[in-house]
XYZ file of N, CA, C and O in Angstrom:
628
model
N -3.413 -1.763 19.312
C -1.915 -1.626 18.917
C -1.373 -2.113 20.575
O -1.520 -1.368 21.692
N -0.383 -2.915 20.288
C 0.336 -3.436 21.627
C 1.493 -2.101 22.149
O 1.396 -1.507 21.042
N 1.653 -2.218 23.373
C 2.684 -1.352 23.744
C 3.977 -1.383 23.250
O 4.742 -0.698 23.476
N 4.301 -2.416 22.479
C 5.988 -2.458 21.876
C 5.827 -1.509 20.437
O 6.767 -1.837 19.866
N 4.911 -0.987 20.373
C 5.138 -0.113 18.854
C 6.279 1.007 19.038
O 6.823 1.517 19.967
N 6.711 0.849 17.690
C 8.001 1.937 17.707
C 7.514 3.455 17.178
O 6.649 3.247 16.382
N 7.656 4.432 17.980
C 7.473 5.489 17.589
C 8.154 6.415 16.435
O 9.533 6.096 16.658
N 7.336 6.872 15.673
C 8.623 7.359 14.126
C 7.588 8.647 13.919
O 6.494 8.569 13.278
N 7.901 9.771 14.599
C 7.216 11.107 14.277
C 5.787 10.673 15.085
O 5.681 10.350 16.443
N 4.815 11.101 14.633
C 3.366 11.180 15.113
C 2.655 9.858 14.813
O 1.536 9.505 14.991
N 3.310 8.556 14.348
C 3.253 7.472 13.907
C 3.646 6.145 15.027
O 4.968 6.330 15.256
N 3.072 5.681 15.142
C 3.294 4.406 16.127
C 3.266 3.090 15.023
O 2.301 2.740 14.146
N 4.448 2.602 14.971
C 4.777 1.438 14.095
C 4.406 0.140 14.792
O 5.235 -0.214 15.797
N 3.536 -0.694 14.556
C 3.107 -2.008 15.229
C 3.476 -2.993 14.380
O 4.635 -3.364 13.463
N 2.985 -4.248 14.572
C 3.375 -5.419 14.041
C 3.237 -5.625 12.312
O 2.590 -4.735 11.750
N 4.067 -6.693 11.884
C 4.374 -6.693 10.615
C 2.928 -7.206 9.755
O 2.569 -8.442 10.690
N 2.261 -6.578 8.991
C 1.396 -7.437 8.354
C 1.287 -7.999 6.831
O 0.593 -8.741 6.383
N 2.388 -7.383 6.141
C 2.877 -8.119 5.057
C 4.286 -7.615 4.477
O 4.810 -6.743 5.202
N 4.986 -8.547 3.733
C 6.197 -8.179 3.349
C 6.559 -8.707 1.860
O 5.944 -9.699 1.312
N 7.566 -8.034 1.234
C 7.666 -8.212 -0.128
C 9.133 -8.087 -0.459
O 9.795 -7.800 0.339
N 9.351 -7.639 -1.769
C 10.924 -7.749 -2.153
C 11.525 -6.624 -1.594
O 12.671 -6.463 -1.373
N 10.849 -5.384 -1.642
C 11.343 -4.040 -1.305
C 11.068 -3.628 -0.241
O 11.672 -2.797 0.531
N 10.015 -3.954 0.384
C 9.657 -3.288 1.806
C 8.395 -4.372 2.437
O 8.214 -5.516 2.146
N 8.241 -3.917 3.870
C 7.440 -4.555 4.820
C 6.401 -3.452 5.214
O 6.752 -2.253 5.330
N 5.112 -4.186 5.178
C 4.038 -3.276 5.692
C 3.678 -3.624 7.079
O 3.549 -4.857 7.503
N 3.531 -2.522 8.005
C 2.995 -2.835 9.190
C 1.846 -1.958 9.591
O 1.230 -0.999 8.901
N 1.373 -2.642 10.518
C 0.064 -1.963 11.091
C 0.637 -0.565 11.794
O 1.725 -1.142 12.622
N -0.009 0.388 11.952
C 0.314 1.652 12.442
C -0.819 2.271 13.020
O -1.946 2.162 12.780
N -0.322 3.586 13.567
C -1.379 4.328 14.399
C -0.813 5.852 14.317
O 0.204 6.124 14.346
N -1.795 6.614 13.664
C -1.372 7.947 13.763
C -1.896 8.701 14.917
O -2.891 8.502 15.263
N -0.989 9.367 15.497
C -1.448 10.078 16.731
C -1.451 11.469 16.743
O -0.255 11.971 16.682
N -2.464 12.191 16.712
C -2.785 13.505 16.426
C -3.160 14.158 17.909
O -3.081 13.984 18.920
N -3.228 15.309 17.702
C -3.610 16.320 18.809
C -5.023 16.077 19.423
O -6.030 15.323 18.753
N -5.242 16.362 20.530
C -6.714 16.078 21.022
C -7.287 14.922 21.357
O -8.335 14.881 21.129
N -6.258 14.045 21.382
C -6.885 12.426 21.349
C -7.226 11.854 20.236
O -7.503 10.637 20.258
N -6.777 12.357 19.227
C -7.153 11.775 17.866
C -6.102 10.810 17.378
O -5.061 10.899 17.825
N -6.809 9.838 17.070
C -5.954 8.344 16.517
C -6.461 8.015 15.393
O -7.644 7.832 15.272
N -5.844 7.628 14.541
C -6.251 6.502 13.400
C -5.243 5.474 13.019
O -4.028 5.532 12.930
N -5.998 4.317 12.705
C -5.080 2.969 12.251
C -4.610 3.454 10.819
O -5.519 3.838 10.086
N -3.472 3.028 10.534
C -2.833 3.159 9.214
C -2.105 2.164 8.786
O -1.818 1.414 9.826
N -1.630 1.802 7.416
C -0.647 0.927 7.245
C 0.525 1.776 6.772
O 0.496 2.740 6.253
N 1.846 1.118 7.248
C 2.981 2.051 7.281
C 4.087 1.003 6.231
O 4.258 -0.077 6.836
N 4.348 1.336 5.279
C 5.003 0.889 4.314
C 6.719 1.130 4.535
O 6.844 2.472 4.467
N 7.546 0.231 4.806
C 8.813 0.461 5.172
C 9.964 -0.140 4.340
O 9.848 -1.526 4.390
N 10.794 0.429 3.907
C 11.863 -0.071 3.138
C 12.524 -0.865 3.811
O 12.925 -0.701 5.034
N 12.991 -2.193 3.244
C 14.041 -2.959 4.066
C 15.257 -2.195 4.189
O 15.557 -1.775 3.577
N 15.684 -2.647 5.881
C 16.750 -1.903 6.035
C 17.884 -1.993 5.091
O 18.902 -1.187 4.830
N 18.253 -3.139 4.328
C 19.355 -3.086 3.260
C 19.147 -2.419 2.508
O 20.251 -2.569 1.769
N 18.039 -1.815 1.953
C 17.974 -1.217 0.653
C 17.964 0.461 1.131
O 17.945 1.311 0.036
N 17.935 0.743 2.453
C 17.793 2.198 2.646
C 19.119 2.975 2.279
O 18.940 4.209 2.219
N 20.171 2.092 2.146
C 21.387 2.823 1.696
C 21.673 3.006 0.294
O 22.575 3.559 0.128
N 20.642 2.427 -0.538
C 21.231 2.423 -2.009
C 20.046 3.409 -2.775
O 19.017 3.460 -2.493
N 20.549 4.647 -3.409
C 19.784 5.557 -3.504
C 19.006 5.116 -4.797
O 17.741 5.946 -4.963
N 19.140 4.404 -5.499
C 18.259 3.716 -6.410
C 17.106 3.210 -5.901
O 15.802 3.584 -6.535
N 17.012 2.249 -4.929
C 15.685 1.966 -4.075
C 15.275 3.026 -3.337
O 13.657 3.004 -3.354
N 15.733 3.802 -2.792
C 15.276 4.965 -2.056
C 14.354 5.804 -3.019
O 13.438 6.259 -2.831
N 15.160 6.027 -4.012
C 14.196 7.006 -5.126
C 13.118 6.376 -5.637
O 12.287 6.981 -5.928
N 13.505 5.026 -5.848
C 11.891 4.250 -6.291
C 10.901 4.493 -5.494
O 9.837 4.636 -5.946
N 11.227 4.107 -4.265
C 10.356 4.190 -3.173
C 9.772 5.663 -3.077
O 8.397 5.658 -2.820
N 10.308 6.282 -3.196
C 9.824 8.057 -3.230
C 9.168 8.037 -4.372
O 8.022 8.868 -4.074
N 9.585 7.708 -5.531
C 8.677 7.882 -6.548
C 7.295 6.971 -6.475
O 6.156 7.586 -6.891
N 7.256 6.081 -6.283
C 6.237 5.375 -5.835
C 5.053 5.974 -4.955
O 3.916 6.003 -5.189
N 5.602 6.327 -3.860
C 4.936 7.497 -3.118
C 4.155 8.759 -3.881
O 2.976 8.913 -3.833
N 5.242 9.111 -4.511
C 4.693 10.454 -5.277
C 3.646 9.948 -6.353
O 2.567 10.657 -6.423
N 3.900 9.052 -6.944
C 2.760 8.876 -8.164
C 1.470 8.065 -7.482
O 0.622 8.420 -7.835
N 1.668 7.408 -6.400
C 0.322 6.804 -5.655
C -0.431 7.981 -5.233
O -1.704 7.904 -5.222
N 0.313 8.759 -4.624
C -0.535 10.175 -4.046
C -1.322 10.777 -5.295
O -2.550 11.406 -4.971
N -0.972 10.649 -6.259
C -1.697 11.162 -7.791
C -3.027 10.629 -7.857
O -3.651 10.776 -8.869
N -2.965 9.207 -7.591
C -4.228 8.432 -8.068
C -5.055 8.116 -7.067
O -5.228 8.361 -5.778
N -6.591 8.851 -7.435
C -7.611 9.026 -6.573
C -8.788 8.366 -7.150
O -9.197 8.478 -7.869
N -9.036 6.999 -6.556
C -9.915 6.364 -6.804
C -10.218 4.980 -5.717
O -9.458 4.564 -4.653
N -11.564 4.670 -5.478
C -11.795 3.827 -4.278
C -11.435 2.497 -4.211
O -11.207 1.759 -3.419
N -10.817 1.999 -5.193
C -10.183 0.860 -5.460
C -8.562 0.845 -5.372
O -7.738 -0.154 -5.754
N -8.004 2.128 -5.022
C -6.608 2.074 -4.677
C -6.269 2.542 -3.454
O -7.153 3.793 -3.122
N -5.626 2.009 -2.714
C -5.579 2.417 -1.071
C -4.703 3.960 -1.460
O -3.671 3.944 -2.136
N -5.074 4.815 -0.944
C -4.640 6.243 -0.761
C -3.338 6.104 0.083
O -3.248 5.702 1.203
N -2.182 6.956 -0.410
C -0.937 7.476 0.185
C -1.378 8.502 0.955
O -1.992 9.697 0.570
N -1.356 8.442 2.473
C -1.463 9.404 3.026
C -0.622 10.542 3.639
O -0.529 11.704 3.604
N 0.701 9.675 3.651
C 1.940 10.520 4.039
C 3.476 10.002 3.635
O 3.285 8.783 3.366
N 4.217 10.740 3.721
C 6.064 9.952 3.605
C 6.737 10.484 4.870
O 6.475 11.826 4.937
N 7.379 9.879 5.352
C 8.053 10.131 6.346
C 9.353 9.616 6.201
O 9.666 8.610 5.941
N 10.578 10.501 6.181
C 11.747 10.427 6.110
C 12.458 10.800 7.701
O 12.439 11.867 8.157
N 12.995 9.665 8.063
C 13.643 9.810 9.328
C 14.808 8.991 9.582
O 14.535 7.656 9.049
N 16.087 9.245 10.212
C 17.041 8.797 10.626
C 17.548 7.705 9.516
O 17.699 6.428 9.813
N 17.612 8.140 8.153
C 18.027 7.346 6.952
C 16.825 6.255 6.586
O 17.279 5.443 6.127
N 15.742 6.552 7.186
C 14.544 5.547 6.426
C 13.344 6.618 6.080
O 13.456 7.509 6.105
N 12.950 5.814 5.129
C 11.762 6.207 4.179
C 10.392 5.308 4.583
O 10.615 4.224 4.346
N 9.217 6.224 5.153
C 8.298 5.354 5.206
C 7.005 5.938 4.186
O 7.072 7.225 4.400
N 6.141 5.063 3.736
C 4.995 5.662 3.285
C 3.796 5.114 3.823
O 3.527 3.975 4.350
N 3.164 6.036 4.407
C 1.864 6.088 5.355
C 0.679 5.907 4.299
O 0.272 6.846 3.435
N -0.148 4.896 4.376
C -1.441 4.326 3.808
C -2.766 4.412 4.458
O -2.232 3.925 5.671
N -3.596 4.507 3.786
C -4.946 4.081 4.515
C -4.858 2.511 4.818
O -4.372 1.710 3.928
N -5.197 2.245 6.066
C -5.178 0.870 6.211
C -6.628 0.176 5.942
O -8.007 0.844 5.972
N -6.659 -0.736 4.818
C -7.746 -1.737 4.450
C -7.683 -2.801 5.512
O -7.042 -3.771 5.754
N -9.074 -2.740 5.928
C -9.398 -4.175 6.756
C -9.971 -5.296 5.996
O -10.919 -5.103 5.135
N -8.959 -6.076 5.912
C -9.520 -7.001 4.855
C -8.382 -8.111 4.838
O -7.390 -8.280 5.764
N -8.100 -8.777 3.499
C -7.039 -9.561 3.484
C -6.783 -9.590 1.783
O -7.466 -8.950 1.197
N -5.416 -10.094 1.494
C -4.897 -10.280 0.149
C -5.853 -11.145 -0.594
O -6.223 -12.309 0.078
N -5.943 -11.155 -1.756
C -6.364 -11.961 -2.481
C -5.746 -13.498 -2.365
O -6.495 -14.660 -2.556
N -4.662 -13.360 -2.262
C -3.712 -14.576 -2.134
C -4.078 -15.575 -0.928
O -4.275 -16.897 -0.807
N -4.173 -14.491 0.182
C -4.706 -15.245 1.569
C -6.060 -15.909 1.421
O -6.330 -16.988 1.892
N -6.814 -14.875 0.773
C -8.348 -15.561 0.612
C -8.428 -16.785 -0.210
O -9.280 -17.736 0.288
N -7.883 -16.972 -1.230
C -7.553 -18.248 -2.039
C -7.115 -19.374 -1.314
O -7.815 -20.482 -0.951
N -6.031 -19.019 -0.519
C -5.261 -20.220 0.690
C -6.537 -20.522 1.482
O -6.594 -21.781 2.022
N -7.284 -19.605 2.175
C -8.208 -19.918 3.013
C -9.470 -20.762 2.533
O -9.876 -21.485 3.546
N -9.875 -20.595 1.386
C -10.861 -21.298 0.842
C -10.343 -23.018 0.663
O -11.110 -23.422 0.648
N -9.183 -23.233 0.700
C -8.832 -24.816 0.783
C -9.217 -25.372 -0.748
O -8.713 -24.801 -1.809
N -9.759 -26.416 -0.655
C -10.148 -26.861 -2.202
C -11.660 -26.020 -2.634
O -11.676 -26.742 -4.008
N -12.029 -25.756 -2.241
C -13.157 -24.752 -2.306
C -12.687 -23.770 -3.419
O -11.791 -23.092 -3.052
N -13.688 -23.292 -4.370
C -13.215 -22.302 -5.039
C -14.102 -21.029 -4.650
O -15.396 -21.135 -4.472
N -13.843 -19.919 -4.937
C -14.317 -18.633 -4.869
C -15.428 -18.907 -5.947
O -15.040 -18.629 -7.216
N -16.624 -18.744 -5.488
C -17.625 -18.390 -6.647
C -17.578 -17.351 -7.533
O -17.060 -16.253 -7.572
N -18.112 -17.687 -8.682
C -17.403 -17.089 -10.032
C -17.938 -15.484 -9.974
O -17.365 -14.849 -10.448
N -19.594 -15.391 -9.481
C -19.396 -13.859 -9.428
C -18.730 -12.932 -8.559
O -18.533 -11.924 -8.886
N -18.157 -13.502 -7.322
C -17.257 -12.858 -6.407
C -15.900 -12.813 -7.167
O -15.416 -11.479 -7.407
N -15.523 -13.789 -8.075
C -14.270 -13.409 -8.669
C -14.238 -12.469 -9.718
O -13.392 -11.636 -9.904
N -15.329 -12.357 -10.523
C -15.577 -11.522 -11.780
C -15.816 -9.884 -11.057
O -15.074 -9.097 -11.484
N -16.263 -10.100 -9.699
C -16.341 -8.601 -8.940
C -15.241 -8.156 -8.580
O -14.631 -6.765 -8.798
N -14.400 -8.853 -7.968
C -12.871 -8.866 -7.621
C -11.814 -8.116 -8.903
O -11.679 -7.245 -8.589
N -12.089 -8.947 -9.801
C -11.118 -8.831 -10.811
C -11.810 -7.271 -11.351
O -10.842 -6.589 -12.217
N -13.059 -7.336 -11.721
C -13.604 -6.267 -12.415
C -13.301 -4.633 -11.587
O -12.688 -3.920 -12.079
N -13.314 -4.572 -10.167
C -12.849 -3.794 -9.475
C -11.425 -3.750 -9.470
O -10.981 -2.082 -9.519
N -10.697 -4.428 -9.491
C -9.014 -4.324 -9.693
C -8.919 -3.531 -10.767
O -7.807 -2.772 -10.887
N -9.472 -3.741 -11.828
C -9.050 -3.301 -13.337
C -9.772 -1.850 -13.357
O -8.977 -1.227 -13.759
N -10.623 -1.632 -12.530
C -11.235 -0.039 -12.447
C -9.857 0.538 -11.744
O -9.821 1.766 -12.214
N -9.281 0.006 -10.686
C -8.272 0.747 -10.089
C -7.238 0.732 -10.936
O -6.351 1.882 -10.916
N -6.737 0.055 -11.573
C -5.630 -0.174 -12.545
C -5.516 0.866 -13.792
O -4.914 1.807 -13.665
N -7.004 0.980 -13.895
C -7.387 2.089 -15.126
C -7.035 3.375 -14.466
O -6.668 4.361 -15.220
N -7.564 3.615 -13.412
C -7.459 5.189 -12.819
C -5.705 5.417 -12.678
O -5.496 6.276 -12.715
N -4.955 4.511 -12.173
C -3.629 4.522 -12.315
C -3.073 4.732 -13.846
O -2.316 5.737 -13.708
N -3.487 4.244 -14.523
C -3.084 4.374 -16.249
C -3.719 5.874 -16.723
O -2.935 6.385 -17.463
N -4.642 6.304 -16.000
C -5.112 7.761 -16.481
C -4.652 8.689 -15.530
O -5.020 9.977 -15.861
N -4.108 8.448 -14.506
C -3.384 9.650 -13.388
C -2.716 10.495 -14.306
O -2.015 10.312 -15.347
N -3.046 11.933 -13.927
C -2.230 13.134 -14.310
C -1.331 13.857 -13.317
O -1.804 13.697 -11.771
N -0.261 14.809 -13.737
C 0.392 15.327 -12.680
C -0.658 16.812 -12.305
O -1.806 16.820 -12.718
N -0.157 17.405 -11.514
C -0.890 18.454 -11.076
C -1.016 19.898 -12.227
O -2.176 20.212 -12.333
N -0.283 19.411 -13.324
C -0.379 20.446 -14.434
C -1.247 19.834 -15.503
O -1.276 20.157 -16.638
N -1.386 18.580 -15.293
C -2.901 17.792 -16.276
C -1.924 16.618 -17.285
O -2.471 15.964 -18.184
N -0.348 16.654 -16.982
C 0.236 15.873 -17.956
C 0.024 14.324 -17.686
O 0.188 14.163 -16.265
N -0.152 13.400 -18.458
C -0.677 12.214 -18.106
C 1.212 11.469 -17.495
O 2.000 11.839 -17.836
N 1.126 10.688 -16.335
C 1.883 10.235 -15.603
C 2.489 9.052 -16.154
O 3.620 8.333 -15.949
N 1.870 8.336 -17.172
C 2.024 6.937 -17.906
C 2.383 5.988 -16.703
O 3.376 5.332 -16.782
N 1.584 5.829 -15.884
C 2.036 4.707 -14.795
C 1.596 3.358 -15.334
O 0.499 3.367 -15.687
N 2.431 2.421 -15.050
C 2.260 0.904 -15.238
C 2.537 0.212 -14.142
O 3.856 0.428 -13.373
N 1.640 -0.318 -13.539
C 1.882 -1.128 -12.409
C 2.535 -2.616 -12.783
O 2.027 -3.188 -13.220
N 3.688 -2.790 -12.058
C 4.546 -3.930 -12.572
C 4.562 -4.822 -11.647
O 5.277 -5.873 -11.608
N 3.655 -4.982 -10.820
C 3.394 -6.156 -9.636
C 2.106 -6.461 -9.638
O 1.742 -6.387 -7.967
N 1.286 -6.443 -10.428
C -0.039 -6.950 -10.041
C 0.049 -8.590 -9.717
O 0.260 -9.262 -10.897
N -0.420 -8.551 -8.554
C -0.544 -10.247 -8.070
C -1.215 -10.454 -7.110
O -1.873 -9.342 -6.206
N -1.378 -11.642 -6.985
C -2.795 -12.002 -5.798
C -2.163 -11.477 -4.355
O -3.180 -10.962 -3.674
N -1.036 -11.380 -3.975
C -0.492 -10.744 -2.859
C -0.834 -9.362 -2.822
O -1.107 -8.632 -1.745
N -0.738 -8.502 -3.808
C -0.963 -7.136 -3.863
C -2.471 -6.540 -4.422
O -2.919 -5.470 -4.300
N -3.466 -7.560 -4.349
C -4.729 -7.207 -4.369
C -5.427 -7.420 -3.014
O -5.366 -8.431 -2.464
N -6.118 -6.177 -2.560
C -6.706 -6.244 -1.112
C -7.972 -6.346 -1.318
O -8.752 -5.494 -1.791
N -8.744 -7.382 -0.702
C -10.211 -7.479 -0.493
C -10.524 -6.925 0.799
O -10.083 -7.492 1.800
N -11.399 -5.863 0.737
C -11.957 -5.392 2.100
C -12.829 -6.403 2.787
O -13.476 -6.960 2.093
N -12.919 -5.946 4.206
C -13.938 -6.898 4.838
C -15.283 -6.478 4.528
O -15.554 -5.486 4.276
């Protein structure tokens, strides 16, 4: 990670790796004790939305709900950081690319059908785990992912 990373608590916020309507995702690094460090992804609410309680509330809800989902095909939420009027969601970093980038990189070639079936099948398993997620007391959370798109499907290397 470059030396121009912004420090937020024990996290270093690096280059932008993705952006959507509500937030930007940055490459990040967790700096712990005894020289420990770990690469993470840090989702940062867009600055113009930080002042709107509806957006900050939705962002915080997203982090709380995502933390309840435990499945190999769902990116784990590791931490939530609130600092200087900002809210950050720290997630495990997935070394890979979005499905949309993968499709673009193929040009006119098509992704082989067995690979497409495997990606869609694994994605559906992850979505199913979200739909089945429960609170700490065992109550269904009734999560519905409202933004399933090729940009939001990560294909690990």
